[in-house]
Amino acid sequence: MLKYKEKEKNGMLSFTANMTKGVISLATSLHGVGPRIQDGTFRKKAGEIDAPWHCPKDFSLVPIKMPNFSMELLAPRKEERIRPEREVILQLHGGGYIGKIRNAYRDFAVLYGKMEGERAVLSPDYRVAPEDPYPAALEDALMAYRWLLEMGCGAEQIIVAGDSAGGGLALALAMYLKDHGDPLPKKLVLMSPWTDLTASGESYHTNFHTDPLFGNTMDSMIYSNAYYKGYSPQNPYISPLFGDFTGLPPMLFQVGGTEMLLSDSVEAAKKADRAGCDVRLTVYEGMFHVFQLGMKKMKESREAWEEVEAFLNSEK
């Protein structure tokens, strides 16, 4: 059954949320700067210009080298490894399939790690386009998932989480696992997932002028993306909205009400519900794409992270 909620339906956004939206809108309207934000140029370089990241004292960050990519394992410092008897988060970062991991996702991992349950967080720095288009990201996500199984984690202890492209990749991974007879993860956490790379949803039109990040232009990574080069964007492993949701694990969708990708979550949640999945959808009215990047500094993002924690610790 679909559990649907709207947050801040009356538009009473926090001061910080309104200010952040204004900053995003200003940045994307600046001559010479805006296009580089919207077409992903800045996002692609973000990991390279990040300041050194300092791991909190209660955690350790362990680098893991894989054949074609690398991973980072965030674990309680006293453990520094996977504990097979505990749940683990497989975090698939966003970035439009063109951006590599950056500090924000290490901060995401810390938030997951501080939640009740003391979960370790595995974050693959999967290959990205244009150098490595589809199916590279899916192959790396699959290898990371199977690595967890090889480390002794049961599939029922793995939670796959992702935002934006990472959210779409999380769904694509679950569909691939199901289609190939592999054990499915326990749950999916999907923040503003990019499920429709054809950009065919209603919100691509209705929110064209309200989305502070991708709105008011057709020259963005939404409409021009090198990820699916040579493949149809309707391929379910590229755009999971067009896939079969039957048998997928419980999933939580969170999405902003003003973003162009709103329908990516709404339509995917409806389709999952029709397929008999346990699915929850929360639309945070007035919010923008992956507003959870506000971490705990913004009321709306705090509420979103609290909702994630409640979902992770619920029986279903």
PDB file of N, CA, C and O in Angstrom, residues 104-176:
ATOM      1  N   ALA A 104      30.156  15.816   0.575  1.00  0.00           N
ATOM      2  CA  ALA A 104      28.769  15.797   1.038  1.00  0.00           C
ATOM      3  C   ALA A 104      28.301  14.372   1.300  1.00  0.00           C
ATOM      4  O   ALA A 104      27.531  14.120   2.238  1.00  0.00           O
ATOM      5  N   TYR A 105      28.766  13.420   0.495  1.00  0.00           N
ATOM      6  CA  TYR A 105      28.323  12.041   0.664  1.00  0.00           C
ATOM      7  C   TYR A 105      29.062  11.339   1.800  1.00  0.00           C
ATOM      8  O   TYR A 105      28.538  10.395   2.396  1.00  0.00           O
ATOM      9  N   ARG A 106      30.224  11.816   2.139  1.00  0.00           N
ATOM     10  CA  ARG A 106      30.886  11.336   3.347  1.00  0.00           C
ATOM     11  C   ARG A 106      30.115  11.845   4.570  1.00  0.00           C
ATOM     12  O   ARG A 106      29.963  11.133   5.566  1.00  0.00           O
ATOM     13  N   ASP A 107      29.590  13.072   4.463  1.00  0.00           N
ATOM     14  CA  ASP A 107      28.742  13.596   5.540  1.00  0.00           C
ATOM     15  C   ASP A 107      27.420  12.825   5.603  1.00  0.00           C
ATOM     16  O   ASP A 107      26.900  12.572   6.701  1.00  0.00           O
ATOM     17  N   PHE A 108      26.864  12.469   4.450  1.00  0.00           N
ATOM     18  CA  PHE A 108      25.672  11.623   4.427  1.00  0.00           C
ATOM     19  C   PHE A 108      25.960  10.321   5.170  1.00  0.00           C
ATOM     20  O   PHE A 108      25.148   9.846   5.968  1.00  0.00           O
ATOM     21  N   ALA A 109      27.117   9.723   4.884  1.00  0.00           N
ATOM     22  CA  ALA A 109      27.470   8.449   5.510  1.00  0.00           C
ATOM     23  C   ALA A 109      27.520   8.590   7.027  1.00  0.00           C
ATOM     24  O   ALA A 109      27.081   7.695   7.761  1.00  0.00           O
ATOM     25  N   VAL A 110      28.041   9.719   7.510  1.00  0.00           N
ATOM     26  CA  VAL A 110      28.097   9.940   8.955  1.00  0.00           C
ATOM     27  C   VAL A 110      26.691  10.022   9.537  1.00  0.00           C
ATOM     28  O   VAL A 110      26.408   9.456  10.602  1.00  0.00           O
ATOM     29  N   LEU A 111      25.783  10.714   8.838  1.00  0.00           N
ATOM     30  CA  LEU A 111      24.402  10.796   9.325  1.00  0.00           C
ATOM     31  C   LEU A 111      23.779   9.404   9.397  1.00  0.00           C
ATOM     32  O   LEU A 111      23.099   9.067  10.373  1.00  0.00           O
ATOM     33  N   TYR A 112      23.984   8.597   8.368  1.00  0.00           N
ATOM     34  CA  TYR A 112      23.478   7.220   8.416  1.00  0.00           C
ATOM     35  C   TYR A 112      24.120   6.463   9.576  1.00  0.00           C
ATOM     36  O   TYR A 112      23.456   5.708  10.293  1.00  0.00           O
ATOM     37  N   GLY A 113      25.423   6.643   9.748  1.00  0.00           N
ATOM     38  CA  GLY A 113      26.142   5.899  10.772  1.00  0.00           C
ATOM     39  C   GLY A 113      25.743   6.271  12.182  1.00  0.00           C
ATOM     40  O   GLY A 113      25.891   5.458  13.106  1.00  0.00           O
ATOM     41  N   LYS A 114      25.252   7.492  12.378  1.00  0.00           N
ATOM     42  CA  LYS A 114      24.845   7.941  13.711  1.00  0.00           C
ATOM     43  C   LYS A 114      23.428   7.525  14.070  1.00  0.00           C
ATOM     44  O   LYS A 114      23.004   7.690  15.215  1.00  0.00           O
ATOM     45  N   MET A 115      22.698   6.984  13.105  1.00  0.00           N
ATOM     46  CA  MET A 115      21.335   6.560  13.387  1.00  0.00           C
ATOM     47  C   MET A 115      21.318   5.333  14.280  1.00  0.00           C
ATOM     48  O   MET A 115      22.288   4.566  14.340  1.00  0.00           O
ATOM     49  N   GLU A 116      20.230   5.158  14.982  1.00  0.00           N
ATOM     50  CA  GLU A 116      20.075   3.981  15.829  1.00  0.00           C
ATOM     51  C   GLU A 116      20.310   2.720  14.998  1.00  0.00           C
ATOM     52  O   GLU A 116      19.742   2.547  13.928  1.00  0.00           O
ATOM     53  N   GLY A 117      21.182   1.851  15.482  1.00  0.00           N
ATOM     54  CA  GLY A 117      21.507   0.633  14.765  1.00  0.00           C
ATOM     55  C   GLY A 117      22.988   0.505  14.441  1.00  0.00           C
ATOM     56  O   GLY A 117      23.465  -0.570  14.091  1.00  0.00           O
ATOM     57  N   GLU A 118      23.734   1.610  14.567  1.00  0.00           N
ATOM     58  CA  GLU A 118      25.184   1.618  14.332  1.00  0.00           C
ATOM     59  C   GLU A 118      25.561   0.875  13.049  1.00  0.00           C
ATOM     60  O   GLU A 118      26.377  -0.035  13.046  1.00  0.00           O
ATOM     61  N   ARG A 119      24.962   1.303  11.943  1.00  0.00           N
ATOM     62  CA  ARG A 119      25.253   0.667  10.658  1.00  0.00           C
ATOM     63  C   ARG A 119      26.546   1.202  10.061  1.00  0.00           C
ATOM     64  O   ARG A 119      26.828   2.394  10.138  1.00  0.00           O
ATOM     65  N   ALA A 120      27.293   0.322   9.444  1.00  0.00           N
ATOM     66  CA  ALA A 120      28.406   0.759   8.608  1.00  0.00           C
ATOM     67  C   ALA A 120      27.831   1.252   7.281  1.00  0.00           C
ATOM     68  O   ALA A 120      26.715   0.880   6.897  1.00  0.00           O
ATOM     69  N   VAL A 121      28.592   2.082   6.576  1.00  0.00           N
ATOM     70  CA  VAL A 121      28.119   2.648   5.306  1.00  0.00           C
ATOM     71  C   VAL A 121      29.206   2.430   4.258  1.00  0.00           C
ATOM     72  O   VAL A 121      30.339   2.894   4.411  1.00  0.00           O
ATOM     73  N   LEU A 122      28.844   1.738   3.191  1.00  0.00           N
ATOM     74  CA  LEU A 122      29.758   1.501   2.079  1.00  0.00           C
ATOM     75  C   LEU A 122      29.378   2.420   0.922  1.00  0.00           C
ATOM     76  O   LEU A 122      28.245   2.373   0.436  1.00  0.00           O
ATOM     77  N   SER A 123      30.321   3.254   0.494  1.00  0.00           N
ATOM     78  CA  SER A 123      30.054   4.241  -0.562  1.00  0.00           C
ATOM     79  C   SER A 123      30.961   3.976  -1.757  1.00  0.00           C
ATOM     80  O   SER A 123      32.149   4.329  -1.731  1.00  0.00           O
ATOM     81  N   PRO A 124      30.454   3.363  -2.818  1.00  0.00           N
ATOM     82  CA  PRO A 124      31.265   3.158  -4.023  1.00  0.00           C
ATOM     83  C   PRO A 124      31.462   4.479  -4.776  1.00  0.00           C
ATOM     84  O   PRO A 124      30.526   5.249  -4.951  1.00  0.00           O
ATOM     85  N   ASP A 125      32.673   4.725  -5.203  1.00  0.00           N
ATOM     86  CA  ASP A 125      32.953   5.858  -6.090  1.00  0.00           C
ATOM     87  C   ASP A 125      32.908   5.308  -7.516  1.00  0.00           C
ATOM     88  O   ASP A 125      33.937   5.142  -8.178  1.00  0.00           O
ATOM     89  N   TYR A 126      31.702   5.002  -7.967  1.00  0.00           N
ATOM     90  CA  TYR A 126      31.514   4.276  -9.220  1.00  0.00           C
ATOM     91  C   TYR A 126      31.938   5.116 -10.431  1.00  0.00           C
ATOM     92  O   TYR A 126      32.009   6.343 -10.378  1.00  0.00           O
ATOM     93  N   ARG A 127      32.227   4.424 -11.512  1.00  0.00           N
ATOM     94  CA  ARG A 127      32.660   5.097 -12.744  1.00  0.00           C
ATOM     95  C   ARG A 127      31.525   5.934 -13.326  1.00  0.00           C
ATOM     96  O   ARG A 127      30.348   5.580 -13.183  1.00  0.00           O
ATOM     97  N   VAL A 128      31.886   7.043 -13.960  1.00  0.00           N
ATOM     98  CA  VAL A 128      30.882   7.967 -14.482  1.00  0.00           C
ATOM     99  C   VAL A 128      31.185   8.342 -15.935  1.00  0.00           C
ATOM    100  O   VAL A 128      32.294   8.154 -16.437  1.00  0.00           O
ATOM    101  N   ALA A 129      30.162   8.890 -16.581  1.00  0.00           N
ATOM    102  CA  ALA A 129      30.262   9.371 -17.957  1.00  0.00           C
ATOM    103  C   ALA A 129      30.939  10.750 -17.967  1.00  0.00           C
ATOM    104  O   ALA A 129      30.982  11.436 -16.941  1.00  0.00           O
ATOM    105  N   PRO A 130      31.445  11.189 -19.112  1.00  0.00           N
ATOM    106  CA  PRO A 130      31.390  10.510 -20.415  1.00  0.00           C
ATOM    107  C   PRO A 130      32.459   9.449 -20.620  1.00  0.00           C
ATOM    108  O   PRO A 130      32.376   8.681 -21.553  1.00  0.00           O
ATOM    109  N   GLU A 131      33.449   9.410 -19.723  1.00  0.00           N
ATOM    110  CA  GLU A 131      34.524   8.430 -19.897  1.00  0.00           C
ATOM    111  C   GLU A 131      33.992   6.999 -19.785  1.00  0.00           C
ATOM    112  O   GLU A 131      34.417   6.105 -20.523  1.00  0.00           O
ATOM    113  N   ASP A 132      33.063   6.796 -18.865  1.00  0.00           N
ATOM    114  CA  ASP A 132      32.526   5.452 -18.618  1.00  0.00           C
ATOM    115  C   ASP A 132      30.997   5.525 -18.544  1.00  0.00           C
ATOM    116  O   ASP A 132      30.427   5.614 -17.455  1.00  0.00           O
ATOM    117  N   PRO A 133      30.326   5.493 -19.692  1.00  0.00           N
ATOM    118  CA  PRO A 133      28.866   5.546 -19.698  1.00  0.00           C
ATOM    119  C   PRO A 133      28.249   4.215 -19.272  1.00  0.00           C
ATOM    120  O   PRO A 133      28.957   3.270 -18.912  1.00  0.00           O
ATOM    121  N   TYR A 134      26.914   4.167 -19.321  1.00  0.00           N
ATOM    122  CA  TYR A 134      26.206   2.931 -19.010  1.00  0.00           C
ATOM    123  C   TYR A 134      26.786   1.785 -19.838  1.00  0.00           C
ATOM    124  O   TYR A 134      27.117   1.971 -21.001  1.00  0.00           O
ATOM    125  N   PRO A 135      26.994   0.605 -19.226  1.00  0.00           N
ATOM    126  CA  PRO A 135      26.503   0.149 -17.917  1.00  0.00           C
ATOM    127  C   PRO A 135      27.524   0.227 -16.787  1.00  0.00           C
ATOM    128  O   PRO A 135      27.386  -0.492 -15.790  1.00  0.00           O
ATOM    129  N   ALA A 136      28.535   1.080 -16.889  1.00  0.00           N
ATOM    130  CA  ALA A 136      29.620   1.086 -15.908  1.00  0.00           C
ATOM    131  C   ALA A 136      29.116   1.309 -14.487  1.00  0.00           C
ATOM    132  O   ALA A 136      29.497   0.586 -13.557  1.00  0.00           O
ATOM    133  N   ALA A 137      28.267   2.318 -14.281  1.00  0.00           N
ATOM    134  CA  ALA A 137      27.793   2.618 -12.925  1.00  0.00           C
ATOM    135  C   ALA A 137      27.019   1.434 -12.346  1.00  0.00           C
ATOM    136  O   ALA A 137      27.194   1.080 -11.170  1.00  0.00           O
ATOM    137  N   LEU A 138      26.181   0.814 -13.152  1.00  0.00           N
ATOM    138  CA  LEU A 138      25.404  -0.333 -12.679  1.00  0.00           C
ATOM    139  C   LEU A 138      26.320  -1.511 -12.372  1.00  0.00           C
ATOM    140  O   LEU A 138      26.140  -2.218 -11.375  1.00  0.00           O
ATOM    141  N   GLU A 139      27.306  -1.746 -13.210  1.00  0.00           N
ATOM    142  CA  GLU A 139      28.259  -2.834 -12.966  1.00  0.00           C
ATOM    143  C   GLU A 139      28.991  -2.630 -11.637  1.00  0.00           C
ATOM    144  O   GLU A 139      29.178  -3.584 -10.861  1.00  0.00           O
ATOM    145  N   ASP A 140      29.385  -1.379 -11.362  1.00  0.00           N
ATOM    146  CA  ASP A 140      30.120  -1.107 -10.132  1.00  0.00           C
ATOM    147  C   ASP A 140      29.215  -1.230  -8.909  1.00  0.00           C
ATOM    148  O   ASP A 140      29.636  -1.747  -7.861  1.00  0.00           O
ATOM    149  N   ALA A 141      27.970  -0.753  -9.031  1.00  0.00           N
ATOM    150  CA  ALA A 141      27.021  -0.899  -7.920  1.00  0.00           C
ATOM    151  C   ALA A 141      26.769  -2.380  -7.631  1.00  0.00           C
ATOM    152  O   ALA A 141      26.691  -2.800  -6.467  1.00  0.00           O
ATOM    153  N   LEU A 142      26.642  -3.168  -8.679  1.00  0.00           N
ATOM    154  CA  LEU A 142      26.428  -4.605  -8.519  1.00  0.00           C
ATOM    155  C   LEU A 142      27.637  -5.260  -7.858  1.00  0.00           C
ATOM    156  O   LEU A 142      27.486  -6.104  -6.957  1.00  0.00           O
ATOM    157  N   MET A 143      28.835  -4.870  -8.256  1.00  0.00           N
ATOM    158  CA  MET A 143      30.041  -5.445  -7.666  1.00  0.00           C
ATOM    159  C   MET A 143      30.140  -5.069  -6.184  1.00  0.00           C
ATOM    160  O   MET A 143      30.548  -5.893  -5.345  1.00  0.00           O
ATOM    161  N   ALA A 144      29.772  -3.839  -5.837  1.00  0.00           N
ATOM    162  CA  ALA A 144      29.798  -3.410  -4.437  1.00  0.00           C
ATOM    163  C   ALA A 144      28.797  -4.221  -3.611  1.00  0.00           C
ATOM    164  O   ALA A 144      29.099  -4.636  -2.481  1.00  0.00           O
ATOM    165  N   TYR A 145      27.613  -4.451  -4.164  1.00  0.00           N
ATOM    166  CA  TYR A 145      26.592  -5.227  -3.467  1.00  0.00           C
ATOM    167  C   TYR A 145      27.078  -6.652  -3.238  1.00  0.00           C
ATOM    168  O   TYR A 145      26.950  -7.208  -2.133  1.00  0.00           O
ATOM    169  N   ARG A 146      27.633  -7.257  -4.275  1.00  0.00           N
ATOM    170  CA  ARG A 146      28.124  -8.630  -4.147  1.00  0.00           C
ATOM    171  C   ARG A 146      29.334  -8.703  -3.220  1.00  0.00           C
ATOM    172  O   ARG A 146      29.537  -9.728  -2.554  1.00  0.00           O
ATOM    173  N   TRP A 147      30.118  -7.642  -3.141  1.00  0.00           N
ATOM    174  CA  TRP A 147      31.236  -7.599  -2.201  1.00  0.00           C
ATOM    175  C   TRP A 147      30.718  -7.702  -0.772  1.00  0.00           C
ATOM    176  O   TRP A 147      31.286  -8.416   0.058  1.00  0.00           O
ATOM    177  N   LEU A 148      29.614  -6.992  -0.485  1.00  0.00           N
ATOM    178  CA  LEU A 148      29.020  -7.083   0.847  1.00  0.00           C
ATOM    179  C   LEU A 148      28.567  -8.511   1.154  1.00  0.00           C
ATOM    180  O   LEU A 148      28.758  -9.010   2.272  1.00  0.00           O
ATOM    181  N   LEU A 149      27.973  -9.162   0.165  1.00  0.00           N
ATOM    182  CA  LEU A 149      27.562 -10.551   0.370  1.00  0.00           C
ATOM    183  C   LEU A 149      28.771 -11.441   0.656  1.00  0.00           C
ATOM    184  O   LEU A 149      28.729 -12.317   1.524  1.00  0.00           O
ATOM    185  N   GLU A 150      29.851 -11.204  -0.066  1.00  0.00           N
ATOM    186  CA  GLU A 150      31.067 -11.992   0.135  1.00  0.00           C
ATOM    187  C   GLU A 150      31.686 -11.746   1.506  1.00  0.00           C
ATOM    188  O   GLU A 150      32.360 -12.622   2.060  1.00  0.00           O
ATOM    189  N   MET A 151      31.442 -10.555   2.063  1.00  0.00           N
ATOM    190  CA  MET A 151      31.952 -10.235   3.394  1.00  0.00           C
ATOM    191  C   MET A 151      31.103 -10.852   4.501  1.00  0.00           C
ATOM    192  O   MET A 151      31.376 -10.649   5.685  1.00  0.00           O
ATOM    193  N   GLY A 152      30.058 -11.580   4.115  1.00  0.00           N
ATOM    194  CA  GLY A 152      29.222 -12.258   5.099  1.00  0.00           C
ATOM    195  C   GLY A 152      27.920 -11.576   5.420  1.00  0.00           C
ATOM    196  O   GLY A 152      27.157 -12.061   6.270  1.00  0.00           O
ATOM    197  N   CYS A 153      27.642 -10.439   4.782  1.00  0.00           N
ATOM    198  CA  CYS A 153      26.359  -9.764   5.010  1.00  0.00           C
ATOM    199  C   CYS A 153      25.247 -10.521   4.305  1.00  0.00           C
ATOM    200  O   CYS A 153      25.373 -10.856   3.122  1.00  0.00           O
ATOM    201  N   GLY A 154      24.168 -10.764   4.992  1.00  0.00           N
ATOM    202  CA  GLY A 154      23.002 -11.303   4.327  1.00  0.00           C
ATOM    203  C   GLY A 154      22.282 -10.210   3.573  1.00  0.00           C
ATOM    204  O   GLY A 154      22.319  -9.038   3.970  1.00  0.00           O
ATOM    205  N   ALA A 155      21.660 -10.542   2.457  1.00  0.00           N
ATOM    206  CA  ALA A 155      20.932  -9.531   1.690  1.00  0.00           C
ATOM    207  C   ALA A 155      19.891  -8.834   2.547  1.00  0.00           C
ATOM    208  O   ALA A 155      19.623  -7.634   2.372  1.00  0.00           O
ATOM    209  N   GLU A 156      19.303  -9.577   3.504  1.00  0.00           N
ATOM    210  CA  GLU A 156      18.280  -9.004   4.370  1.00  0.00           C
ATOM    211  C   GLU A 156      18.860  -7.989   5.350  1.00  0.00           C
ATOM    212  O   GLU A 156      18.112  -7.338   6.097  1.00  0.00           O
ATOM    213  N   GLN A 157      20.184  -7.824   5.367  1.00  0.00           N
ATOM    214  CA  GLN A 157      20.832  -6.839   6.233  1.00  0.00           C
ATOM    215  C   GLN A 157      21.354  -5.636   5.442  1.00  0.00           C
ATOM    216  O   GLN A 157      21.920  -4.718   6.025  1.00  0.00           O
ATOM    217  N   ILE A 158      21.170  -5.642   4.125  1.00  0.00           N
ATOM    218  CA  ILE A 158      21.684  -4.564   3.278  1.00  0.00           C
ATOM    219  C   ILE A 158      20.566  -3.601   2.914  1.00  0.00           C
ATOM    220  O   ILE A 158      19.500  -4.013   2.439  1.00  0.00           O
ATOM    221  N   ILE A 159      20.795  -2.325   3.137  1.00  0.00           N
ATOM    222  CA  ILE A 159      19.873  -1.267   2.732  1.00  0.00           C
ATOM    223  C   ILE A 159      20.572  -0.450   1.657  1.00  0.00           C
ATOM    224  O   ILE A 159      21.696   0.027   1.865  1.00  0.00           O
ATOM    225  N   VAL A 160      19.950  -0.305   0.506  1.00  0.00           N
ATOM    226  CA  VAL A 160      20.538   0.469  -0.583  1.00  0.00           C
ATOM    227  C   VAL A 160      19.902   1.859  -0.584  1.00  0.00           C
ATOM    228  O   VAL A 160      18.672   1.990  -0.619  1.00  0.00           O
ATOM    229  N   ALA A 161      20.730   2.880  -0.510  1.00  0.00           N
ATOM    230  CA  ALA A 161      20.260   4.261  -0.452  1.00  0.00           C
ATOM    231  C   ALA A 161      20.934   5.073  -1.539  1.00  0.00           C
ATOM    232  O   ALA A 161      22.101   4.848  -1.874  1.00  0.00           O
ATOM    233  N   GLY A 162      20.211   6.027  -2.086  1.00  0.00           N
ATOM    234  CA  GLY A 162      20.791   6.879  -3.107  1.00  0.00           C
ATOM    235  C   GLY A 162      19.976   8.137  -3.318  1.00  0.00           C
ATOM    236  O   GLY A 162      18.787   8.186  -2.998  1.00  0.00           O
ATOM    237  N   ASP A 163      20.616   9.157  -3.857  1.00  0.00           N
ATOM    238  CA  ASP A 163      19.926  10.402  -4.177  1.00  0.00           C
ATOM    239  C   ASP A 163      20.142  10.737  -5.638  1.00  0.00           C
ATOM    240  O   ASP A 163      21.191  10.414  -6.205  1.00  0.00           O
ATOM    241  N   SER A 164      19.152  11.359  -6.256  1.00  0.00           N
ATOM    242  CA  SER A 164      19.236  11.806  -7.637  1.00  0.00           C
ATOM    243  C   SER A 164      19.629  10.643  -8.549  1.00  0.00           C
ATOM    244  O   SER A 164      18.950   9.610  -8.562  1.00  0.00           O
ATOM    245  N   ALA A 165      20.735  10.745  -9.277  1.00  0.00           N
ATOM    246  CA  ALA A 165      21.170   9.625 -10.109  1.00  0.00           C
ATOM    247  C   ALA A 165      21.420   8.381  -9.261  1.00  0.00           C
ATOM    248  O   ALA A 165      21.140   7.255  -9.679  1.00  0.00           O
ATOM    249  N   GLY A 166      21.954   8.584  -8.055  1.00  0.00           N
ATOM    250  CA  GLY A 166      22.182   7.456  -7.161  1.00  0.00           C
ATOM    251  C   GLY A 166      20.902   6.768  -6.735  1.00  0.00           C
ATOM    252  O   GLY A 166      20.882   5.553  -6.515  1.00  0.00           O
ATOM    253  N   GLY A 167      19.810   7.543  -6.628  1.00  0.00           N
ATOM    254  CA  GLY A 167      18.519   6.944  -6.314  1.00  0.00           C
ATOM    255  C   GLY A 167      17.990   6.113  -7.471  1.00  0.00           C
ATOM    256  O   GLY A 167      17.458   5.015  -7.279  1.00  0.00           O
ATOM    257  N   GLY A 168      18.150   6.641  -8.682  1.00  0.00           N
ATOM    258  CA  GLY A 168      17.769   5.854  -9.854  1.00  0.00           C
ATOM    259  C   GLY A 168      18.619   4.611  -9.972  1.00  0.00           C
ATOM    260  O   GLY A 168      18.124   3.528 -10.313  1.00  0.00           O
ATOM    261  N   LEU A 169      19.912   4.731  -9.662  1.00  0.00           N
ATOM    262  CA  LEU A 169      20.814   3.594  -9.722  1.00  0.00           C
ATOM    263  C   LEU A 169      20.440   2.549  -8.675  1.00  0.00           C
ATOM    264  O   LEU A 169      20.537   1.335  -8.937  1.00  0.00           O
ATOM    265  N   ALA A 170      19.986   2.989  -7.511  1.00  0.00           N
ATOM    266  CA  ALA A 170      19.553   2.051  -6.468  1.00  0.00           C
ATOM    267  C   ALA A 170      18.368   1.220  -6.956  1.00  0.00           C
ATOM    268  O   ALA A 170      18.315  -0.005  -6.761  1.00  0.00           O
ATOM    269  N   LEU A 171      17.410   1.878  -7.591  1.00  0.00           N
ATOM    270  CA  LEU A 171      16.254   1.156  -8.144  1.00  0.00           C
ATOM    271  C   LEU A 171      16.675   0.230  -9.274  1.00  0.00           C
ATOM    272  O   LEU A 171      16.207  -0.916  -9.361  1.00  0.00           O
ATOM    273  N   ALA A 172      17.545   0.711 -10.144  1.00  0.00           N
ATOM    274  CA  ALA A 172      18.024  -0.111 -11.259  1.00  0.00           C
ATOM    275  C   ALA A 172      18.757  -1.340 -10.738  1.00  0.00           C
ATOM    276  O   ALA A 172      18.597  -2.450 -11.275  1.00  0.00           O
ATOM    277  N   LEU A 173      19.556  -1.163  -9.694  1.00  0.00           N
ATOM    278  CA  LEU A 173      20.271  -2.291  -9.100  1.00  0.00           C
ATOM    279  C   LEU A 173      19.287  -3.321  -8.559  1.00  0.00           C
ATOM    280  O   LEU A 173      19.457  -4.529  -8.792  1.00  0.00           O
ATOM    281  N   ALA A 174      18.258  -2.858  -7.845  1.00  0.00           N
ATOM    282  CA  ALA A 174      17.270  -3.789  -7.299  1.00  0.00           C
ATOM    283  C   ALA A 174      16.562  -4.554  -8.412  1.00  0.00           C
ATOM    284  O   ALA A 174      16.333  -5.773  -8.295  1.00  0.00           O
ATOM    285  N   MET A 175      16.229  -3.866  -9.504  1.00  0.00           N
ATOM    286  CA  MET A 175      15.576  -4.539 -10.628  1.00  0.00           C
ATOM    287  C   MET A 175      16.512  -5.554 -11.270  1.00  0.00           C
ATOM    288  O   MET A 175      16.096  -6.666 -11.625  1.00  0.00           O
ATOM    289  N   TYR A 176      17.786  -5.193 -11.407  1.00  0.00           N
ATOM    290  CA  TYR A 176      18.756  -6.106 -12.005  1.00  0.00           C
ATOM    291  C   TYR A 176      18.913  -7.347 -11.129  1.00  0.00           C
ATOM    292  O   TYR A 176      18.947  -8.482 -11.631  1.00  0.00           O
TER     293      TYR A 176
END
